Amino acid sequence: MKTAKRILMSLGLAAASVLALVAHATNYSLWINGRTGGGQVGNHADFTYWGPATTSAGVNKKSVNWDGYNRISSTNGGIRDALDCYCTGTNWCYVAAHSAGNLQIGYALALYGTSARYKKNATPNASGQCGNADGSTQTGWNIKWVDVAGGAAGGSELADSGDWALSEPLVSDLKTSTARAMYNHNSTSGKWFYMYAGSKGTLYSFILPGQDDEAIAYHSSGGVSGSSGGSYCNPSDWWCNDLTTGSGANEGGRAKWSYHSVAFRDDGESYNHYTNGNWAGIVSKVRADMAANAQ
Amino acid sequence: MSLGAAADGRRRRAIGRARAQGRVKATRARAQGRVKATRARAQGRVQWELLLAVATVVLAAWWMRSGPDDTGTRVKLAAIAAPARSGDSEAARAGAARAASGASAMAPLSALGEAQRREQIALWQGRLARAQAALSAYQIAARYPHESRPIEEHPDQVRPFAPIAEDRALRMPGGSATQGVHLRTTQERVFASANEASRITLTLQDDNGRALPLRITRAVLHEVNPPGVAATAPPFNVPVNDDGANGDVSAGDGIFTAVMQPAAQGFGRFAGTVRLKLNLEYAGQPGFLYFDLVYSPEQAAQWLPGVREVLAKGSLDLFIKAQVRLPGRYVITGRIDDAKGQPLALVNFNGEVGAGEVEFRLPVFGKLVRDRQPVFPLVLRDVEGFLLKPDTFPDRVMLPRLAGVVHSTRSYPLASFSDAEWTSEERTRYLTELGQDVVNAEGKLQQLGP
């Protein structure tokens, strides 16, 4: 009996010591949703927007839920809270974003990415905010790289044309001119944005220029720079400039935003914009990449 | 000293004490000696139990740290942790593969094990490439500070005040596009404050760029409010003309002009988006178009004349002055050209300031000057800025644009500038972590073998 008690006590002591070690440095995978939302805001375990929470999607995955409805600026605080929680102190993050989640992480990095951040304890409350680790601060967040599926940082012509509800606050932010003027998209503090661009769009092909995933055209999902959109396609389309893979300029000479690289161009026209609650569409490619490389 | 070494020391001392006691008192109390020896063994057992517990929890913690999504990593780490003799790479590979396949340590490498090893190699090659790319990008970026960047890093920021030009279809929402025609539009700005205005142009062209007769049937400016929130000001009918007046450059050229100026059009107390909706018609085909202007009636700060320049620590700091009315985080951005008009740098300030007279520091970093060797004097031009308000909309109060040349610097010899790279805690933190990722991936690949 005494032996058992001793073992239990030893286990407790050892566990406390080791948990302190574990808390010392941890990598996290942050998932930032797009329009429509669905997950409970502040609940980083709720993957409703994406698919089954049991699916492998990077080490220590967290769902940075925001409502997917209101303005980027008024909801970005929740994104910054999550970055503070998991990406400060000795903790490091990989970030995955879908659609308007691209605007969220881009906005946070460009406008607040060089600000002083309190180091947090990676233990969020119900609102998704964490306590201070030791009261000290650091400059910016610890982010290794960012994966983006169907990125809407360049806006969508569906917002331009009134096809999406004009009364929806987020749709105003998704107007191409507004999305591109919102912040300097080149300012990522040297972190790579890996862009995954789907092209299985047919329904809105007469509105969305070039290739699209049915919500976002290549000019945005491929990170093409500029104050407005443009037509970019797969190489098989002879009537339209190619969206090139990698970080180099596109056919026709227009550059991508700096530190943006097209990691996947959907030459087979196989991936649309939608997760279908099962990590589907272009998100499936990012999920696979996160599962393999965000460790 | 490690936990294990301390426990060993205590155990040795306990056993030593028991032996000494046994020697001194052997003739007197063999039984007592046995008791002491038993105690010593008990103490030793306690230490072993502690060691066992620590080992168990370490393994459990390692498993936990890998996370529920990390099955693959656990297998890989098991592979890396497989015992291998120094210099015996075959044994290491076999051990790794056996661990990866879950096979007995003594069993020969199975076909499945080899396949899994290959899979692990491919996976870690990918991770290594990713780690190298992250490190390399950061190394390149971190030569210069955030506030002073090479202009080629910001291809769409070189001419910030150029109108936004777009090519759109003539159609109604939900409808099909009229074929063979293009609506070409420009918009002067997206964000405005106080009395600022945004000039809009639009023209309808055929595939060859010839202007087509376009009719604007309605042009209304109104507030955009969240659902359920009533407008504070009535809609305003905006004149749209092609008569060479009221902002229109040239009469009768088919390019129509409208001006959005919220303060002068009844929205002077409104903060938010004002939207210009246009209903159009061409050859009986209707079209719809809208332009947004994110507006704040406030005035956050006013520029003050003069720019102070200081050559310090091998860099040239330009201080642009303002009278700040609203304290908070200001984001100020300017462009640096050399004397030949060659764009050199994007310089910026992003920080919190109080109310009163303020100088925003826009640094031209020494190494950037040394690397690009611009022709002096340098020119600061096209400065823009705003007060950034967190967690609200509108999130900014714009400062008036400072278009064109704002300041010309003195001339300095190149040697006045430092060629040292940027240093900071942030840079060190990143290079250490990203470098470690590369080392880890390389190490794991080495252990997995060719």
XYZ file of C-alpha atoms in Angstrom:
745
model
C 0.000 0.000 0.000
C 2.782 2.344 1.016
C 4.680 1.422 -2.113
C 1.682 2.263 -4.248
C 1.276 5.567 -2.458
C 4.933 6.368 -2.980
C 4.694 5.556 -6.661
C 1.637 7.749 -7.010
C 3.359 10.623 -5.214
C 6.431 10.195 -7.337
C 4.294 10.145 -10.432
C 2.589 13.351 -9.336
C 5.865 15.126 -8.684
C 7.394 13.900 -11.882
C 4.274 14.818 -13.845
C 4.370 18.355 -12.500
C 8.010 18.702 -13.453
C 7.485 17.281 -16.897
C 4.358 19.291 -17.561
C 6.417 22.372 -16.787
C 8.852 21.165 -19.417
C 6.019 20.510 -21.848
C 4.687 24.035 -21.329
C 8.165 25.293 -22.035
C 7.918 25.135 -25.811
C 5.003 23.939 -27.842
C 4.045 24.214 -31.469
C 0.423 24.929 -32.390
C -1.577 24.847 -35.608
C -4.074 27.684 -35.825
C -7.009 27.467 -38.230
C -8.754 30.721 -39.176
C -12.098 30.314 -40.888
C -13.681 32.369 -43.659
C -17.107 33.764 -44.463
C -20.155 32.247 -42.739
C -18.195 30.972 -39.746
C -20.011 28.265 -37.810
C -17.702 27.454 -34.935
C -18.305 28.895 -31.480
C -16.351 32.131 -31.183
C -13.703 31.809 -28.488
C -13.887 28.012 -28.396
C -10.642 26.867 -29.965
C -11.686 23.225 -29.921
C -14.759 23.724 -32.099
C -13.949 22.682 -35.671
C -17.534 22.851 -36.933
C -16.542 25.146 -39.811
C -13.866 22.762 -41.042
C -14.927 19.194 -40.433
C -14.488 16.440 -37.874
C -12.253 17.614 -35.040
C -10.610 14.207 -35.006
C -9.069 14.750 -38.424
C -5.341 15.285 -38.458
C -4.637 18.926 -39.307
C -1.323 19.853 -37.745
C 0.161 19.619 -34.303
C -1.998 20.859 -31.434
C -4.604 22.269 -33.755
C -6.779 25.144 -32.619
C -9.794 26.580 -34.369
C -9.659 30.361 -34.192
C -13.346 30.882 -34.688
C -14.765 34.246 -35.647
C -18.291 34.917 -36.855
C -17.496 35.124 -40.581
C -20.077 37.880 -40.895
C -18.864 41.129 -39.401
C -16.065 43.405 -40.534
C -12.478 42.224 -40.425
C -11.444 45.170 -38.273
C -14.130 44.619 -35.669
C -13.508 40.867 -35.391
C -9.740 40.821 -35.718
C -9.253 41.184 -31.975
C -10.245 37.537 -31.569
C -7.587 36.508 -34.053
C -4.959 38.551 -32.235
C -6.067 37.024 -28.939
C -5.434 33.558 -30.344
C -2.062 34.592 -31.744
C -1.176 36.008 -28.343
C -2.323 32.797 -26.657
C -0.379 30.300 -28.709
C 2.294 32.220 -30.587
C 4.219 34.079 -27.913
C 6.930 33.281 -25.404
C 8.454 29.912 -26.125
C 5.452 28.741 -28.160
C 5.383 28.799 -31.957
C 2.607 28.607 -34.503
C 1.732 27.419 -37.937
C -1.313 29.186 -39.342
C -3.880 27.912 -41.822
C -6.536 30.236 -43.194
C -9.454 29.851 -45.545
C -11.099 32.515 -47.685
C -11.680 35.654 -45.583
C -9.447 34.119 -42.914
C -6.675 35.238 -45.273
C -7.728 38.844 -44.678
C -7.759 38.207 -40.941
C -4.201 36.926 -40.654
C -2.901 39.409 -43.223
C -4.540 42.320 -41.409
C -3.169 41.160 -38.034
C 0.370 40.760 -39.326
C 0.495 43.927 -41.414
C -1.011 46.278 -38.860
C -0.149 44.676 -35.516
C 2.672 42.282 -36.435
C 5.396 44.545 -35.097
C 3.596 45.644 -31.954
C 4.513 44.605 -28.407
C 2.591 41.479 -27.360
C 2.212 40.104 -23.871
C 3.535 36.571 -23.591
C 0.575 34.346 -22.777
C 0.067 31.025 -21.061
C -1.751 29.187 -23.879
C -4.714 28.505 -21.606
C -7.704 30.369 -23.009
C -10.855 31.281 -21.113
C -14.318 30.928 -22.628
C -13.753 34.084 -24.645
C -10.562 32.739 -26.167
C -8.258 34.999 -24.175
C -5.249 33.729 -22.252
C -3.573 34.950 -19.115
C -0.153 36.519 -19.083
C 2.744 34.106 -18.723
C 5.135 36.335 -16.832
C 4.079 39.905 -17.534
C 6.789 40.446 -20.129
C 6.253 41.346 -23.769
C 7.814 40.530 -27.104
C 7.696 42.102 -30.543
C 5.177 40.407 -32.832
C 4.128 36.775 -32.837
C 6.075 33.534 -33.278
C 4.768 32.249 -36.599
C 6.745 29.876 -38.795
C 4.585 30.079 -41.905
C 1.029 30.462 -43.139
C -1.013 28.199 -45.416
C -3.944 29.789 -47.240
C -6.781 27.953 -49.010
C -8.873 29.973 -51.447
C -7.507 33.193 -49.986
C -9.797 36.205 -50.209
C -7.231 38.845 -49.304
C -7.599 40.213 -52.833
C -11.382 40.275 -52.596
C -14.034 38.692 -54.762
C -15.946 40.032 -57.742
C -19.016 38.386 -56.236
C -18.863 41.135 -53.625
C -18.223 43.758 -56.314
C -21.230 42.852 -58.361
C -23.884 42.658 -55.690
C -24.291 38.886 -55.992
C -23.491 38.494 -52.326
C -25.799 40.258 -49.891
C -24.703 43.872 -49.825
C -26.141 44.289 -46.350
C -23.639 41.803 -44.930
C -20.793 43.738 -43.273
C -18.101 41.284 -44.354
C -19.169 41.495 -47.993
C -18.180 45.173 -47.963
C -14.695 44.142 -46.874
C -14.570 41.524 -49.619
C -15.061 44.098 -52.355
C -11.820 43.822 -54.349
C -10.868 47.489 -54.016
C -11.568 47.514 -50.280
C -9.837 44.208 -49.510
C -6.716 45.289 -51.359
C -6.617 48.747 -49.744
C -7.236 47.478 -46.221
C -3.544 46.913 -45.421
C -0.214 46.412 -47.131
C -0.415 42.775 -48.204
C 3.350 42.578 -48.688
C 3.982 43.139 -44.995
C 4.204 39.649 -43.562
C 7.348 40.263 -41.489
C 9.206 37.770 -43.657
C 6.800 34.884 -43.117
C 5.835 32.809 -46.124
C 2.205 32.678 -47.157
C 1.702 29.443 -49.106
C -1.257 29.939 -51.396
C -3.521 27.081 -52.485
C -5.710 28.087 -55.416
C -8.666 25.981 -56.555
C -10.266 26.211 -59.988
C -13.311 23.980 -59.968
C -15.611 26.939 -60.465
C -18.232 27.058 -63.176
C -21.277 28.769 -61.735
C -19.803 32.271 -61.562
C -17.258 32.044 -64.333
C -18.846 34.977 -66.135
C -18.316 37.186 -63.075
C -15.082 35.925 -61.592
C -12.185 36.742 -63.927
C -9.866 33.948 -65.059
C -9.936 30.718 -63.104
C -11.871 30.473 -59.848
C -13.032 28.063 -57.185
C -16.616 29.319 -57.405
C -16.093 32.106 -54.864
C -12.571 33.409 -55.301
C -10.659 34.071 -58.510
C -6.990 33.209 -58.982
C -5.910 36.847 -58.638
C -6.785 36.595 -54.959
C -6.251 32.932 -54.141
C -2.873 33.173 -55.905
C -1.802 36.305 -54.041
C -1.481 38.532 -57.106
C -0.483 42.048 -56.079
C -2.162 45.288 -57.050
C -5.036 47.530 -56.085
C -7.505 45.578 -58.225
C -8.068 42.059 -59.529
C -7.300 40.529 -62.905
C -7.570 37.402 -65.026
C -5.190 34.573 -64.174
C -5.503 31.005 -65.316
C -3.989 27.566 -65.576
C -1.407 27.082 -68.340
C -3.933 25.119 -70.382
C -5.900 28.304 -70.969
C -4.269 30.134 -73.865
C -6.459 33.222 -73.623
C -5.468 34.260 -70.176
C -2.208 34.930 -68.345
C -0.894 32.057 -66.254
C -0.912 32.164 -62.517
C 2.592 30.874 -61.946
C 3.474 28.541 -59.134
C 6.089 29.692 -56.663
C 6.736 33.291 -55.706
C 7.815 34.724 -59.069
C 5.857 37.169 -61.190
C 2.892 35.859 -63.136
C 2.660 35.648 -66.883
C 2.190 39.203 -68.060
C 4.600 40.465 -65.435
C 2.350 41.247 -62.498
C 4.066 40.340 -59.239
C 2.655 38.383 -56.363
C 2.595 39.979 -52.966
C 5.958 39.573 -51.318
C 6.521 36.416 -49.295
C 3.544 34.858 -51.057
C 4.101 31.647 -52.978
C 1.585 29.616 -54.953
C 2.086 26.176 -53.439
C -0.769 24.618 -55.348
C -2.465 25.632 -58.585
C -5.441 23.502 -59.476
C -4.469 22.495 -63.009
C -6.946 19.624 -62.895
C -9.835 21.927 -61.943
C -10.668 19.551 -59.115
C -11.035 21.735 -56.043
C -13.789 24.194 -55.234
C -14.045 26.675 -52.391
C -16.203 24.786 -49.951
C -15.263 22.679 -46.929
C -18.658 20.911 -46.883
C -18.097 20.380 -43.193
C -15.548 17.725 -44.025
C -12.252 19.488 -44.779
C -13.251 19.374 -48.447
C -12.483 21.496 -51.501
C -9.254 23.453 -51.618
C -9.060 23.200 -47.822
C -8.287 19.501 -48.249
C -4.947 20.405 -49.813
C -4.045 22.748 -46.982
C -5.155 20.220 -44.397
C -2.869 17.617 -45.929
C 0.018 20.065 -45.910
C -0.603 21.042 -42.310
C -0.836 17.398 -41.258
C 2.478 16.666 -42.937
C 4.482 19.771 -42.148
C 2.949 21.623 -39.211
C 4.580 19.568 -36.479
C 22.871 17.631 -11.930
C 20.164 15.490 -13.453
C 17.416 13.813 -11.465
C 18.874 10.393 -12.291
C 22.404 11.279 -11.169
C 21.116 12.675 -7.879
C 19.140 9.527 -7.217
C 22.167 7.361 -7.988
C 24.268 9.411 -5.583
C 21.738 9.087 -2.813
C 21.440 5.369 -3.424
C 25.216 4.862 -3.333
C 25.515 6.857 -0.126
C 22.712 4.865 1.489
C 24.303 1.568 0.545
C 27.692 2.846 1.697
C 26.274 3.808 5.050
C 24.654 0.391 5.446
C 27.930 -1.387 4.634
C 29.927 0.749 7.086
C 27.442 0.157 9.835
C 27.528 -3.567 9.109
C 31.366 -3.708 9.341
C 31.596 -1.826 12.655
C 28.800 -3.668 14.369
C 28.994 -7.066 12.734
C 29.895 -8.902 15.868
C 27.307 -7.184 17.970
C 24.169 -7.118 15.925
C 24.119 -9.108 12.722
C 20.382 -9.016 12.870
C 20.392 -5.262 13.314
C 22.745 -5.020 10.369
C 20.301 -7.029 8.334
C 17.584 -4.618 9.334
C 19.704 -1.682 8.218
C 20.586 -3.452 5.022
C 16.923 -4.058 4.465
C 16.272 -0.338 5.006
C 18.987 0.514 2.543
C 17.452 -1.820 0.000
C 14.102 -0.200 0.710
C 15.615 3.231 0.112
C 17.109 1.981 -3.089
C 13.740 0.616 -4.099
C 12.206 4.046 -3.453
C 14.788 5.599 -5.756
C 14.079 3.028 -8.446
C 10.385 3.625 -8.084
C 11.008 7.336 -8.480
C 13.119 6.709 -11.551
C 10.474 4.436 -12.981
C 7.800 7.032 -12.329
C 9.849 9.781 -13.948
C 10.528 7.620 -16.970
C 6.871 6.737 -17.291
C 5.724 10.316 -17.046
C 8.415 11.509 -19.434
C 7.190 9.012 -21.981
C 3.577 9.966 -21.330
C 4.351 13.656 -21.599
C 6.252 13.108 -24.803
C 3.284 11.247 -26.143
C 0.918 14.007 -25.017
C 3.102 16.688 -26.499
C 2.961 14.982 -29.840
C -0.758 15.652 -29.672
C -3.764 13.733 -30.864
C -3.110 14.657 -34.491
C 0.424 13.532 -34.411
C 0.384 9.813 -34.925
C 2.765 10.162 -37.803
C 5.210 12.149 -35.752
C 5.121 9.624 -32.924
C 6.069 6.913 -35.360
C 8.784 9.098 -36.770
C 10.146 10.015 -33.372
C 10.111 6.346 -32.444
C 12.094 5.732 -35.590
C 14.612 8.395 -34.695
C 14.876 7.125 -31.129
C 15.681 3.591 -32.289
C 19.062 2.500 -30.910
C 21.985 2.637 -33.264
C 25.673 2.095 -32.784
C 27.955 4.914 -33.682
C 29.089 4.549 -37.269
C 26.662 1.731 -37.959
C 24.229 3.470 -40.251
C 22.704 0.217 -41.516
C 21.856 -0.780 -37.989
C 20.424 2.678 -37.381
C 18.282 2.460 -40.475
C 17.113 -1.024 -39.669
C 16.309 0.013 -36.124
C 14.477 3.087 -37.326
C 12.470 1.123 -39.827
C 11.676 -1.546 -37.265
C 10.494 1.115 -34.867
C 8.482 2.759 -37.622
C 6.868 -0.519 -38.533
C 6.318 -1.540 -34.961
C 8.243 -4.778 -35.582
C 10.372 -6.581 -33.045
C 13.813 -5.059 -32.538
C 15.368 -8.355 -33.525
C 13.310 -9.012 -36.628
C 14.806 -8.285 -40.053
C 13.549 -5.255 -41.928
C 10.303 -6.204 -43.586
C 9.086 -4.915 -46.923
C 6.482 -2.943 -45.039
C 9.103 -1.514 -42.732
C 11.237 -0.431 -45.657
C 8.242 1.159 -47.337
C 7.457 3.039 -44.144
C 11.042 4.161 -43.868
C 10.865 5.500 -47.407
C 7.652 7.276 -46.531
C 9.280 8.843 -43.508
C 12.212 9.999 -45.593
C 9.904 11.667 -48.092
C 7.986 13.311 -45.285
C 11.101 14.642 -43.607
C 12.521 15.822 -46.899
C 9.382 17.904 -47.289
C 9.715 19.216 -43.774
C 13.346 20.050 -44.318
C 12.530 21.955 -47.498
C 9.812 23.863 -45.682
C 12.103 24.631 -42.758
C 14.858 25.804 -45.083
C 12.432 28.043 -46.981
C 11.167 29.592 -43.762
C 14.701 30.209 -42.519
C 15.921 31.548 -45.838
C 12.970 33.932 -46.225
C 13.426 35.232 -42.742
C 17.172 35.645 -43.189
C 16.567 37.721 -46.299
C 13.800 39.734 -44.687
C 15.729 40.330 -41.487
C 18.653 42.063 -43.132
C 16.633 45.260 -42.762
C 14.173 46.334 -40.069
C 10.410 46.298 -40.549
C 10.361 50.078 -40.784
C 12.743 50.361 -43.715
C 12.169 47.946 -46.564
C 13.421 47.648 -50.133
C 10.753 49.106 -52.397
C 10.726 46.042 -54.667
C 9.263 44.115 -51.755
C 6.192 46.312 -52.103
C 5.361 46.288 -55.801
C 1.882 47.710 -55.375
C 2.932 50.416 -52.930
C 5.206 52.387 -55.240
C 2.420 54.683 -56.501
C -0.070 54.662 -53.643
C -2.208 57.521 -54.876
C -2.831 56.217 -58.380
C -6.565 55.670 -58.903
C -7.779 52.100 -58.529
C -8.621 50.923 -62.048
C -11.034 48.038 -62.543
C -12.628 46.233 -65.464
C -16.141 45.015 -64.802
C -19.054 43.440 -66.584
C -22.252 45.245 -67.452
C -24.895 43.227 -65.658
C -27.435 43.223 -62.872
C -26.814 41.228 -59.674
C -27.655 37.612 -60.410
C -27.962 38.326 -64.122
C -25.785 37.519 -67.076
C -23.175 39.880 -68.471
C -23.670 41.851 -71.653
C -21.183 40.411 -74.120
C -18.560 42.464 -75.913
C -18.639 45.428 -73.548
C -16.494 46.394 -70.582
C -17.134 48.814 -67.792
C -13.862 50.466 -66.936
C -13.835 52.341 -63.687
C -11.453 54.258 -61.485
C -11.721 55.195 -57.846
C -9.458 57.749 -56.212
C -9.439 56.292 -52.716
C -11.172 53.781 -50.478
C -10.608 55.464 -47.083
C -11.386 59.110 -46.377
C -11.708 61.413 -43.409
C -13.055 64.870 -42.696
C -13.504 66.826 -45.942
C -11.700 64.403 -48.236
C -13.346 63.367 -51.485
C -13.024 60.382 -53.801
C -13.336 60.922 -57.515
C -14.990 58.160 -59.516
C -14.881 57.655 -63.269
C -16.603 55.123 -65.480
C -16.794 54.421 -69.144
C -18.263 51.646 -71.235
C -16.027 50.315 -73.990
C -16.206 47.640 -76.632
C -13.562 44.947 -77.067
C -11.432 47.411 -79.045
C -11.496 50.091 -76.381
C -13.967 52.377 -78.142
C -16.331 54.282 -75.876
C -19.975 53.221 -76.080
C -23.032 55.326 -75.258
C -23.775 54.709 -71.614
C -26.720 56.103 -69.712
C -26.614 56.572 -65.958
C -30.194 56.260 -64.818
C -29.577 56.654 -61.090
C -26.691 57.564 -58.824
C -27.372 57.582 -55.108
C -24.987 57.904 -52.185
C -26.152 56.395 -48.915
C -24.945 55.072 -45.594
C -24.223 51.391 -45.214
C -25.369 50.289 -41.801
C -25.577 46.876 -40.189
C -28.981 45.226 -40.566
C -31.489 46.782 -38.196
C -29.579 50.046 -37.796
C -31.342 53.074 -39.241
C -29.534 55.595 -41.425
C -28.649 58.890 -39.790
C -28.698 60.888 -43.007
C -30.933 60.719 -46.087
C -29.562 59.396 -49.395
C -27.936 61.922 -51.689
C -28.321 62.045 -55.457
C -24.823 62.390 -56.851
C -24.352 64.182 -60.167
C -22.558 62.020 -62.724
C -21.476 63.910 -65.776
C -19.315 63.954 -68.852
C -19.464 67.685 -69.403
C -15.942 68.639 -68.434
C -17.028 70.219 -65.130
C -17.330 69.225 -61.471
C -14.281 66.984 -61.550
C -14.803 65.639 -65.069
C -11.596 66.142 -67.016
C -12.824 66.220 -70.591
C -16.309 66.885 -71.954
C -17.911 64.308 -74.206
C -15.145 61.705 -74.092
C -17.458 58.997 -72.816
C -15.806 59.010 -69.411
C -18.294 59.950 -66.708
C -17.242 61.423 -63.395
C -18.805 61.498 -59.950
C -17.387 62.788 -56.699
C -18.048 61.202 -53.322
C -17.493 63.771 -50.605
C -19.412 62.658 -47.521
C -18.893 65.836 -45.505
C -20.389 67.936 -48.299
C -23.178 65.512 -49.144
C -24.942 65.224 -45.826
C -22.814 62.529 -44.151
C -20.543 64.793 -42.149
C -21.480 63.152 -38.865
C -21.457 59.578 -40.069
C -18.623 57.140 -39.485
C -18.726 54.055 -41.688
C -19.136 53.094 -45.307
C -20.915 55.415 -47.682
C -21.931 53.687 -50.891
C -22.510 55.140 -54.323
C -24.957 52.945 -56.225
C -25.213 53.420 -59.943
C -27.879 52.081 -62.248
C -26.761 52.009 -65.853
C -28.150 51.246 -69.263
C -26.624 50.488 -72.609
C -28.688 49.514 -75.668
C -31.558 48.456 -73.462
C -29.311 46.326 -71.249
C -29.356 47.299 -67.560
C -26.345 47.296 -65.333
C -25.503 47.909 -61.707
C -22.352 49.144 -60.068
C -21.361 50.446 -56.677
C -18.410 52.150 -55.029
C -17.650 52.189 -51.319
C -15.872 54.853 -49.366
C -14.953 54.092 -45.765
C -15.398 57.402 -44.058
C -14.614 58.958 -40.706
C -15.666 62.525 -39.958
C -12.899 62.880 -37.378
C -9.599 64.615 -37.757
C -6.941 62.636 -35.931
C -3.899 64.739 -36.614
C -2.619 67.519 -38.769
C 0.712 67.538 -40.520
C 3.129 70.212 -39.468
C 5.620 71.753 -41.869
C 9.201 70.599 -42.069
C 10.997 67.289 -41.882
C 13.961 66.858 -39.579
C 16.732 64.522 -40.687
C 19.349 62.918 -38.493
C 22.169 60.630 -39.500
C 22.556 58.386 -36.484
C 23.973 54.909 -35.898
C 24.695 54.517 -39.575
C 21.142 55.183 -40.742
C 19.261 58.272 -41.869
C 16.178 59.030 -39.804
C 13.555 61.340 -41.234
C 11.205 62.847 -38.683
C 7.906 64.018 -40.079
C 5.932 66.249 -37.774
C 2.284 66.322 -36.848
C -0.053 67.854 -34.324
C -1.878 64.851 -32.912
C -5.403 65.423 -31.623
C -6.377 61.800 -31.060
C -3.773 59.658 -29.288
C -3.312 56.044 -30.292
C -1.547 53.814 -32.797
C -0.502 55.639 -35.929
C 0.568 53.967 -39.149
C 2.587 56.293 -41.374
C 4.133 55.213 -44.673
C 6.366 57.027 -47.124
C 8.470 56.277 -50.195
C 12.136 57.064 -50.683
C 13.518 57.733 -54.157
C 17.058 58.603 -55.069
C 18.062 61.753 -56.923
C 17.412 60.066 -60.265
C 13.876 59.183 -59.288
C 14.772 55.559 -58.762
C 12.526 54.108 -56.026
C 14.624 52.876 -53.118
C 12.626 52.120 -50.016
C 9.301 51.953 -48.274
C 9.656 53.528 -44.850
C 7.090 53.436 -42.133
C 6.162 54.138 -38.568
C 3.756 51.947 -36.612
C 3.453 52.859 -32.983
C 1.482 54.544 -30.284
C 1.770 58.253 -29.625
C 0.114 60.703 -27.293
C -1.674 63.903 -28.142
C 0.333 66.995 -28.974
C 3.191 67.747 -31.306
C 4.724 64.485 -32.469
C 7.531 63.403 -34.743
C 7.050 60.163 -36.649
C 10.392 58.532 -37.388
C 10.795 57.158 -40.904
C 14.206 55.457 -41.037
C 16.296 54.896 -44.138
C 18.319 51.943 -42.938
C 22.080 52.117 -43.405
C 22.587 48.716 -44.969
C 19.807 49.363 -47.443
C 21.654 52.476 -48.582
C 24.948 50.619 -48.709
C 23.439 47.738 -50.689
C 21.584 49.902 -53.234
C 24.054 52.780 -53.468
C 21.463 55.430 -54.381
C 22.351 58.805 -55.798
C 21.915 61.555 -53.205
C 19.995 63.573 -52.248
C 17.194 61.189 -51.389
C 13.569 62.209 -51.681
C 10.722 61.396 -49.321
C 7.465 61.375 -51.259
C 3.846 60.242 -51.167
C 3.324 59.995 -47.439
C 0.086 58.529 -46.139
C -1.031 57.784 -42.642
C -3.877 57.019 -40.347
C -4.854 56.514 -36.749
C -5.541 52.797 -36.332
C -8.421 52.042 -33.993
C -8.490 48.476 -32.715
C -11.546 46.251 -32.793
C -13.953 48.681 -34.355
C -15.245 49.877 -37.689
C -14.224 52.131 -39.245
C -10.820 51.169 -37.969
C -8.960 54.259 -39.097
C -8.988 57.994 -39.285
C -6.997 59.088 -42.272
C -4.472 61.876 -42.257
C -4.421 64.052 -45.363
C -2.312 62.548 -48.125
C 1.024 64.193 -48.719
C 1.343 63.638 -52.452
C 4.599 64.267 -54.295
C 7.899 65.382 -52.798
C 7.693 65.925 -49.064
C 11.378 66.337 -48.306
C 14.761 66.215 -50.004
C 17.644 65.109 -47.836
C 21.137 66.437 -47.696
C 23.832 64.509 -49.518
C 25.893 62.045 -47.551
C 28.882 59.943 -48.486
C 28.076 56.259 -48.717
C 30.624 55.563 -46.009
C 28.432 57.440 -43.544
C 26.068 54.520 -43.575
C 26.503 51.265 -41.740
C 26.511 48.018 -43.679
C 25.529 46.025 -40.606
C 22.392 43.942 -40.756
C 19.448 44.687 -38.496
C 19.739 43.230 -35.024
C 16.978 42.705 -32.507
C 15.635 40.212 -30.000
C 12.916 39.314 -32.497
C 15.456 38.522 -35.187
C 17.528 36.378 -32.867
C 14.436 34.563 -31.657
C 13.354 33.746 -35.194
C 16.746 32.749 -36.534
C 17.311 30.478 -33.544
C 13.971 28.712 -33.822
C 13.895 28.414 -37.610
C 17.537 27.319 -37.651
C 16.781 24.651 -35.076
C 13.953 23.365 -37.265
C 16.425 22.905 -40.113
C 18.921 21.155 -37.870
C 16.235 18.852 -36.491
C 14.960 17.897 -39.917
C 18.482 17.301 -41.211
C 19.260 15.161 -38.183
C 16.176 13.058 -38.621
C 16.880 12.518 -42.279
C 20.430 11.506 -41.453
C 19.182 8.935 -38.986
C 16.643 7.583 -41.435
C 19.427 7.038 -43.961
C 19.515 7.414 -47.716
